[in-house]
């Protein structure tokens, strides 16, 4: 599945069972030279607020990774490129927060009346799971913003 609409593709991946982080990185990564399988494996530990800790939203973390693919450097002393990337990541997160009020997974879920404890096992994906979760909007936003 490769689409000209990364936001729609990320949403489809998320509702197809992938984590928020996997959905964003797999939807955006191939256009930047990262193959789908590697993107899925790389992002597999980032979902649910970084490995289920309910900290920074996995879609936001993946968005930062995509921005790194787009604007990052391979040179260890390239402070100018690193600073520009940090500025872009901070701006993207500020845009996310302007839309959703926070980038913290636990708080995003709480705002949707979902109380989740950190470190719990992933929930079974079902129609009820997706119906109550706001995460599809987050993956859409992050995939779109990462490739702007």
PDB file of C-alpha atoms in Angstrom:
ATOM      1  CA  UNK A   1       0.000   0.000   0.000  1.00  0.00           C
ATOM      2  CA  UNK A   2       1.620   3.224  -1.157  1.00  0.00           C
ATOM      3  CA  UNK A   3      -0.532   6.280  -1.536  1.00  0.00           C
ATOM      4  CA  UNK A   4      -0.197   9.832  -2.735  1.00  0.00           C
ATOM      5  CA  UNK A   5      -2.086  10.773   0.434  1.00  0.00           C
ATOM      6  CA  UNK A   6       0.158   9.878   3.393  1.00  0.00           C
ATOM      7  CA  UNK A   7      -2.451  10.970   5.940  1.00  0.00           C
ATOM      8  CA  UNK A   8      -5.058   8.590   4.515  1.00  0.00           C
ATOM      9  CA  UNK A   9      -2.485   5.821   4.237  1.00  0.00           C
ATOM     10  CA  UNK A  10      -1.381   6.316   7.855  1.00  0.00           C
ATOM     11  CA  UNK A  11      -5.013   6.192   8.990  1.00  0.00           C
ATOM     12  CA  UNK A  12      -5.591   2.989   7.016  1.00  0.00           C
ATOM     13  CA  UNK A  13      -2.481   1.399   8.505  1.00  0.00           C
ATOM     14  CA  UNK A  14      -3.541   2.390  12.012  1.00  0.00           C
ATOM     15  CA  UNK A  15      -7.087   1.065  11.620  1.00  0.00           C
ATOM     16  CA  UNK A  16      -5.576  -2.041  10.046  1.00  0.00           C
ATOM     17  CA  UNK A  17      -3.859  -2.922  13.316  1.00  0.00           C
ATOM     18  CA  UNK A  18      -0.509  -1.144  13.270  1.00  0.00           C
ATOM     19  CA  UNK A  19       0.499   1.156  16.109  1.00  0.00           C
ATOM     20  CA  UNK A  20       0.289   4.920  15.731  1.00  0.00           C
ATOM     21  CA  UNK A  21       4.044   5.164  15.254  1.00  0.00           C
ATOM     22  CA  UNK A  22       4.182   2.331  12.742  1.00  0.00           C
ATOM     23  CA  UNK A  23       1.346   3.887  10.760  1.00  0.00           C
ATOM     24  CA  UNK A  24       3.103   7.242  10.403  1.00  0.00           C
ATOM     25  CA  UNK A  25       6.581   5.921   9.654  1.00  0.00           C
ATOM     26  CA  UNK A  26       5.333   3.257   7.224  1.00  0.00           C
ATOM     27  CA  UNK A  27       3.131   5.766   5.384  1.00  0.00           C
ATOM     28  CA  UNK A  28       5.892   8.375   5.062  1.00  0.00           C
ATOM     29  CA  UNK A  29       9.168   6.469   5.131  1.00  0.00           C
ATOM     30  CA  UNK A  30       9.091   4.821   1.702  1.00  0.00           C
ATOM     31  CA  UNK A  31       8.906   8.202  -0.066  1.00  0.00           C
ATOM     32  CA  UNK A  32      12.161   9.058   1.732  1.00  0.00           C
ATOM     33  CA  UNK A  33      14.022   5.837   0.982  1.00  0.00           C
ATOM     34  CA  UNK A  34      13.021   3.771   4.010  1.00  0.00           C
ATOM     35  CA  UNK A  35      11.465   0.480   2.982  1.00  0.00           C
ATOM     36  CA  UNK A  36       8.092  -0.436   4.483  1.00  0.00           C
ATOM     37  CA  UNK A  37       9.283  -3.509   6.424  1.00  0.00           C
ATOM     38  CA  UNK A  38      12.147  -1.595   8.044  1.00  0.00           C
ATOM     39  CA  UNK A  39       9.827   1.309   8.873  1.00  0.00           C
ATOM     40  CA  UNK A  40       7.377  -1.067  10.558  1.00  0.00           C
ATOM     41  CA  UNK A  41      10.091  -2.787  12.601  1.00  0.00           C
ATOM     42  CA  UNK A  42      11.832   0.474  13.501  1.00  0.00           C
ATOM     43  CA  UNK A  43       8.611   2.050  14.781  1.00  0.00           C
ATOM     44  CA  UNK A  44       7.270  -1.055  16.524  1.00  0.00           C
ATOM     45  CA  UNK A  45       8.628  -0.014  19.931  1.00  0.00           C
ATOM     46  CA  UNK A  46       7.471   3.595  19.700  1.00  0.00           C
ATOM     47  CA  UNK A  47       3.708   3.160  19.929  1.00  0.00           C
ATOM     48  CA  UNK A  48       1.465   3.861  22.911  1.00  0.00           C
ATOM     49  CA  UNK A  49       3.622   6.726  24.074  1.00  0.00           C
ATOM     50  CA  UNK A  50       7.000   4.996  23.655  1.00  0.00           C
ATOM     51  CA  UNK A  51       6.709   1.311  24.372  1.00  0.00           C
ATOM     52  CA  UNK A  52       3.427   1.612  26.240  1.00  0.00           C
ATOM     53  CA  UNK A  53       4.716   4.180  28.745  1.00  0.00           C
ATOM     54  CA  UNK A  54       2.048   6.705  27.669  1.00  0.00           C
ATOM     55  CA  UNK A  55       4.591   9.500  27.296  1.00  0.00           C
ATOM     56  CA  UNK A  56       5.114  11.304  23.948  1.00  0.00           C
ATOM     57  CA  UNK A  57       2.503  10.120  21.440  1.00  0.00           C
ATOM     58  CA  UNK A  58       3.958   7.494  19.106  1.00  0.00           C
ATOM     59  CA  UNK A  59       2.606   9.314  16.052  1.00  0.00           C
ATOM     60  CA  UNK A  60       4.515  12.419  17.181  1.00  0.00           C
ATOM     61  CA  UNK A  61       7.683  10.394  17.737  1.00  0.00           C
ATOM     62  CA  UNK A  62       7.358   8.896  14.255  1.00  0.00           C
ATOM     63  CA  UNK A  63       6.737  12.369  12.831  1.00  0.00           C
ATOM     64  CA  UNK A  64      10.080  13.442  14.324  1.00  0.00           C
ATOM     65  CA  UNK A  65      11.728  10.391  12.736  1.00  0.00           C
ATOM     66  CA  UNK A  66      10.272  11.288   9.333  1.00  0.00           C
ATOM     67  CA  UNK A  67      11.528  14.848   9.730  1.00  0.00           C
ATOM     68  CA  UNK A  68      14.928  13.365  10.508  1.00  0.00           C
ATOM     69  CA  UNK A  69      14.792  11.354   7.289  1.00  0.00           C
ATOM     70  CA  UNK A  70      13.898  14.532   5.392  1.00  0.00           C
ATOM     71  CA  UNK A  71      16.189  17.057   7.027  1.00  0.00           C
ATOM     72  CA  UNK A  72      18.714  15.159   9.125  1.00  0.00           C
ATOM     73  CA  UNK A  73      22.442  14.800   8.717  1.00  0.00           C
ATOM     74  CA  UNK A  74      24.878  11.919   8.791  1.00  0.00           C
ATOM     75  CA  UNK A  75      27.754  14.181   9.783  1.00  0.00           C
ATOM     76  CA  UNK A  76      28.467  14.237  13.540  1.00  0.00           C
ATOM     77  CA  UNK A  77      29.755  17.822  13.562  1.00  0.00           C
ATOM     78  CA  UNK A  78      27.040  19.336  11.359  1.00  0.00           C
ATOM     79  CA  UNK A  79      25.591  21.552  14.080  1.00  0.00           C
ATOM     80  CA  UNK A  80      23.851  23.836  11.581  1.00  0.00           C
ATOM     81  CA  UNK A  81      21.767  21.021  10.073  1.00  0.00           C
ATOM     82  CA  UNK A  82      21.090  19.518  13.490  1.00  0.00           C
ATOM     83  CA  UNK A  83      19.883  22.880  14.823  1.00  0.00           C
ATOM     84  CA  UNK A  84      17.627  23.377  11.791  1.00  0.00           C
ATOM     85  CA  UNK A  85      16.176  19.889  12.271  1.00  0.00           C
ATOM     86  CA  UNK A  86      15.529  20.503  15.972  1.00  0.00           C
ATOM     87  CA  UNK A  87      13.773  23.759  15.079  1.00  0.00           C
ATOM     88  CA  UNK A  88      11.593  21.915  12.532  1.00  0.00           C
ATOM     89  CA  UNK A  89      10.742  19.121  15.001  1.00  0.00           C
ATOM     90  CA  UNK A  90       9.857  21.683  17.670  1.00  0.00           C
ATOM     91  CA  UNK A  91       7.646  23.579  15.206  1.00  0.00           C
ATOM     92  CA  UNK A  92       5.881  20.360  14.169  1.00  0.00           C
ATOM     93  CA  UNK A  93       5.234  19.433  17.795  1.00  0.00           C
ATOM     94  CA  UNK A  94       3.988  22.962  18.487  1.00  0.00           C
ATOM     95  CA  UNK A  95       1.572  22.572  15.550  1.00  0.00           C
ATOM     96  CA  UNK A  96       0.386  19.243  17.002  1.00  0.00           C
ATOM     97  CA  UNK A  97      -0.119  20.832  20.422  1.00  0.00           C
ATOM     98  CA  UNK A  98      -1.970  23.784  18.891  1.00  0.00           C
ATOM     99  CA  UNK A  99      -4.396  21.286  17.375  1.00  0.00           C
ATOM    100  CA  UNK A 100      -4.641  18.676  20.159  1.00  0.00           C
ATOM    101  CA  UNK A 101      -3.508  20.622  23.293  1.00  0.00           C
ATOM    102  CA  UNK A 102      -0.690  18.213  24.226  1.00  0.00           C
ATOM    103  CA  UNK A 103       1.675  15.637  22.751  1.00  0.00           C
ATOM    104  CA  UNK A 104       1.506  13.359  25.809  1.00  0.00           C
ATOM    105  CA  UNK A 105      -0.219  10.040  25.023  1.00  0.00           C
ATOM    106  CA  UNK A 106      -1.730   9.619  28.482  1.00  0.00           C
ATOM    107  CA  UNK A 107      -3.217  13.127  28.390  1.00  0.00           C
ATOM    108  CA  UNK A 108      -4.482  12.722  24.819  1.00  0.00           C
ATOM    109  CA  UNK A 109      -6.318   9.549  25.849  1.00  0.00           C
ATOM    110  CA  UNK A 110      -7.577  11.110  29.079  1.00  0.00           C
ATOM    111  CA  UNK A 111      -9.096  13.939  27.053  1.00  0.00           C
ATOM    112  CA  UNK A 112     -11.023  11.251  25.164  1.00  0.00           C
ATOM    113  CA  UNK A 113     -12.153   9.743  28.509  1.00  0.00           C
ATOM    114  CA  UNK A 114      -9.818   6.780  28.147  1.00  0.00           C
ATOM    115  CA  UNK A 115      -7.828   6.063  31.275  1.00  0.00           C
ATOM    116  CA  UNK A 116      -4.793   3.962  30.417  1.00  0.00           C
ATOM    117  CA  UNK A 117      -2.034   2.858  32.708  1.00  0.00           C
ATOM    118  CA  UNK A 118       1.547   2.873  31.535  1.00  0.00           C
ATOM    119  CA  UNK A 119       3.207  -0.416  30.789  1.00  0.00           C
ATOM    120  CA  UNK A 120       0.092  -2.452  30.139  1.00  0.00           C
ATOM    121  CA  UNK A 121      -0.110  -4.928  27.273  1.00  0.00           C
ATOM    122  CA  UNK A 122      -1.554  -3.650  23.995  1.00  0.00           C
ATOM    123  CA  UNK A 123      -5.309  -3.950  23.736  1.00  0.00           C
ATOM    124  CA  UNK A 124      -6.973  -6.214  21.218  1.00  0.00           C
ATOM    125  CA  UNK A 125      -7.875  -4.238  18.117  1.00  0.00           C
ATOM    126  CA  UNK A 126     -11.601  -4.253  17.457  1.00  0.00           C
ATOM    127  CA  UNK A 127     -14.335  -1.953  16.180  1.00  0.00           C
ATOM    128  CA  UNK A 128     -14.956  -0.840  19.789  1.00  0.00           C
ATOM    129  CA  UNK A 129     -11.245  -0.080  20.256  1.00  0.00           C
ATOM    130  CA  UNK A 130     -11.155   2.196  17.219  1.00  0.00           C
ATOM    131  CA  UNK A 131     -14.525   3.806  17.956  1.00  0.00           C
ATOM    132  CA  UNK A 132     -13.348   5.223  21.281  1.00  0.00           C
ATOM    133  CA  UNK A 133      -9.782   6.147  20.277  1.00  0.00           C
ATOM    134  CA  UNK A 134      -8.825   9.608  18.953  1.00  0.00           C
ATOM    135  CA  UNK A 135      -5.540   8.230  17.587  1.00  0.00           C
ATOM    136  CA  UNK A 136      -6.571   8.080  13.932  1.00  0.00           C
ATOM    137  CA  UNK A 137      -6.678  11.890  13.904  1.00  0.00           C
ATOM    138  CA  UNK A 138      -3.187  11.993  15.401  1.00  0.00           C
ATOM    139  CA  UNK A 139      -1.665   9.696  12.779  1.00  0.00           C
ATOM    140  CA  UNK A 140      -3.356  11.651   9.990  1.00  0.00           C
ATOM    141  CA  UNK A 141      -2.015  14.935  11.345  1.00  0.00           C
ATOM    142  CA  UNK A 142       1.515  13.639  11.890  1.00  0.00           C
ATOM    143  CA  UNK A 143       1.833  11.983   8.486  1.00  0.00           C
ATOM    144  CA  UNK A 144       0.587  15.126   6.768  1.00  0.00           C
ATOM    145  CA  UNK A 145       2.749  17.499   8.821  1.00  0.00           C
ATOM    146  CA  UNK A 146       5.900  15.403   8.479  1.00  0.00           C
ATOM    147  CA  UNK A 147       5.838  15.661   4.696  1.00  0.00           C
ATOM    148  CA  UNK A 148       4.814  19.342   4.379  1.00  0.00           C
TER     149      UNK A 148
END
